[in-house]
Amino acid sequence: MTKNILITGGSRGIGLGIAIALAKMGCALAINGRRSAKEVQKTIEDLREYGNKVVYCQGDIASPQDRDNIISETIKALGQIDVLVNNAGVAPEKRLDLLGTTPESYDRVMETNLKGPFFLTQKIANHMIANPQNPEGIKGCIINISSVSANMASPERSEYCLSKAGIAMMTKLFAVRLGEHHIPVFEVRPGIIETDMTSGVIKKYQDLIQQGLTLQPRLGQPEDVGKAVAALVEGKFPYGTGQVLMVDGGLHIPRF
Ligand code: NDP
C-alpha cells in the first residue's frame, strides 16, 4: 500500500536519511525545506530514482502562511497525507551559556523546533481525522524527531533542550488526543548524528565517543534514524502509540 508522507527538512541530514528509507519502501514523498526548489533539485531527482512520486514543498515551518502552503501543496500533489514526519529543526546559531541566552535565540529555536511543528501537526491531524481511509487497520501515523536533549541537560544550548523536551510532551499530547482516531504518534530520539548540524562540533563528539560516551562506539548516521522511522511507518509497532524510540547508540543509559 503506497503511503503519502510529508517530511519536514527532508532534503539533507537526518530528514534525507528518512526520505531515502521511505522512498525505498515505496512511499510517495513531499519533501519540505527552506531552500529553493532549484537548490534541492538534484536531491529530489535522486529520490525519484526509487520509482515513486516525490515533490518539493518549499516553506518555513515557523511561518503560519508557509505551513498552510506546505500542507495545501502536499495535498494537491499527493491527494492526502497519511504520515507526517516532523524532522526540521535548528540548533542555536551560537552556543551561549544558560545565564546569557538571548530572547532572540530562544524565539528562533522555539518557533522552528516546537511552535511550528505543533501547529503543523494540529492542522494535519485535523486533515487525517477528516479523511479516514483505512477502516481495517492503521495506515497513517505522526512521527516527531526529538533528540536526547529532550532529557539530557546542556546549559550551553538551553533553548534547544527546552524545544526538544517540548516535542517529547507534544508527542504524548497528540498520542492521547488521536488514539480514538486510530492515529499513532511516536517520538524518535536521536543521539549524535553526523550531519551539517553537528559538523562544527564533530571533532569534540568523536573524541568523547572514543572515550566511551556511547555504548556503540561510533557516530550515528542519518540512515540509522531512517531505518527506525521506516519500521514505524511500516506498522511494526501497531500497539505502541506514544512510544519513544532511542537511536543513540546507548548514549542515554546512565552509568556509574
Ligand atoms: P541539518 O541542519 O543537517 O538539517 C536541517 C533540516 O531542517 C534542513 O533540511 C533544513 O532545511 C530544515 N529546516 C530548518 N529550519 C527549517 C524551517 N524553519 N522550515 C523548514 N525546514 C527547516 O539538521 P539534522 O539533519 O542534523 O537534524 C534534523 C532534526 O534532527 C532536527 O530536528 C534536529 O534537532 C534533530 N536532531 C539532530 C541530531 C544530530 O546529532 N544531528 C541529534 C538529535 C536530533 P534547508 O535544507 O532547506 O535549510
Coordinates of C-alpha atoms and ligand atoms in Angstrom, one line a residue, residues 8-15 32-35 56 59-62 87-90 112-113 145-148 160 164 190-198, ligand 1:
T8 CA 9.9 18.5 7.1
G9 CA 13.5 19.3 6.5
G10 CA 13.8 16.2 4.2
S11 CA 16.4 17.3 1.7
R12 CA 19.5 16.8 3.8
G13 CA 20.9 15.3 7.0
I14 CA 18.5 13.1 9.1
G15 CA 15.5 14.1 7.0
N32 CA 9.8 20.3 2.8
G33 CA 12.7 22.7 3.4
R34 CA 13.6 26.3 3.4
R35 CA 15.9 26.2 0.4
Y56 CA 9.3 19.5 -3.1
G59 CA 8.5 26.8 3.1
D60 CA 9.5 27.9 6.6
I61 CA 7.7 25.8 9.2
A62 CA 8.0 28.7 11.6
N87 CA 12.0 16.5 11.4
A88 CA 13.1 20.0 10.5
G89 CA 14.9 21.8 13.3
V90 CA 17.7 24.2 14.1
T112 CA 11.1 26.4 14.4
N113 CA 11.6 23.4 16.7
I145 CA 12.1 13.7 15.7
S146 CA 13.2 15.0 19.0
S147 CA 16.7 14.5 20.5
V148 CA 18.5 13.0 23.5
Y160 CA 17.4 23.7 22.1
K164 CA 13.1 19.1 22.4
P190 CA 18.4 10.5 18.0
G191 CA 21.8 10.9 19.8
I192 CA 24.8 12.3 17.9
I193 CA 24.2 12.0 14.2
E194 CA 26.8 13.1 11.6
T195 CA 25.0 16.0 9.7
D196 CA 25.5 19.7 8.9
M197 CA 24.0 20.5 12.3
T198 CA 26.8 18.7 14.2
Ligands
NDP1 P1 20.5 19.7 9.5 O1 20.9 21.1 9.9 O2 21.5 18.9 8.8 O3 19.2 19.8 8.5 C1 18.1 20.6 9.0 C2 16.9 20.4 8.0 O4 15.8 21.1 8.6 C3 17.3 21.0 6.7 O5 16.7 20.2 5.7 C4 16.6 22.4 6.7 O6 16.1 22.9 5.5 C5 15.4 22.1 7.6 N1 14.9 23.3 8.3 C6 15.5 24.0 9.3 N2 14.7 25.0 9.7 C7 13.6 24.9 8.9 C8 12.4 25.7 8.8 N3 12.2 26.8 9.6 N4 11.5 25.4 7.9 C9 11.6 24.3 7.1 N5 12.7 23.5 7.2 C10 13.7 23.8 8.0 O7 19.9 19.0 10.8 P2 19.9 17.5 11.2 O8 19.6 16.7 10.0 O9 21.1 17.1 12.0 O10 18.6 17.5 12.2 C11 17.3 17.1 11.8 C12 16.5 17.0 13.0 O11 17.1 16.1 13.9 C13 16.4 18.3 13.8 O12 15.1 18.5 14.4 C14 17.4 18.1 14.9 O13 17.2 18.9 16.1 C15 17.3 16.6 15.2 N6 18.4 16.0 15.8 C16 19.7 16.1 15.2 C17 20.8 15.4 15.8 C18 22.1 15.4 15.3 O14 23.1 15.0 16.0 N7 22.4 15.8 14.1 C19 20.6 14.7 17.1 C20 19.2 14.7 17.6 C21 18.2 15.3 17.0 P3 17.1 23.5 4.4 O15 17.9 22.4 3.9 O16 16.2 24.0 3.3 O17 17.9 24.6 5.1

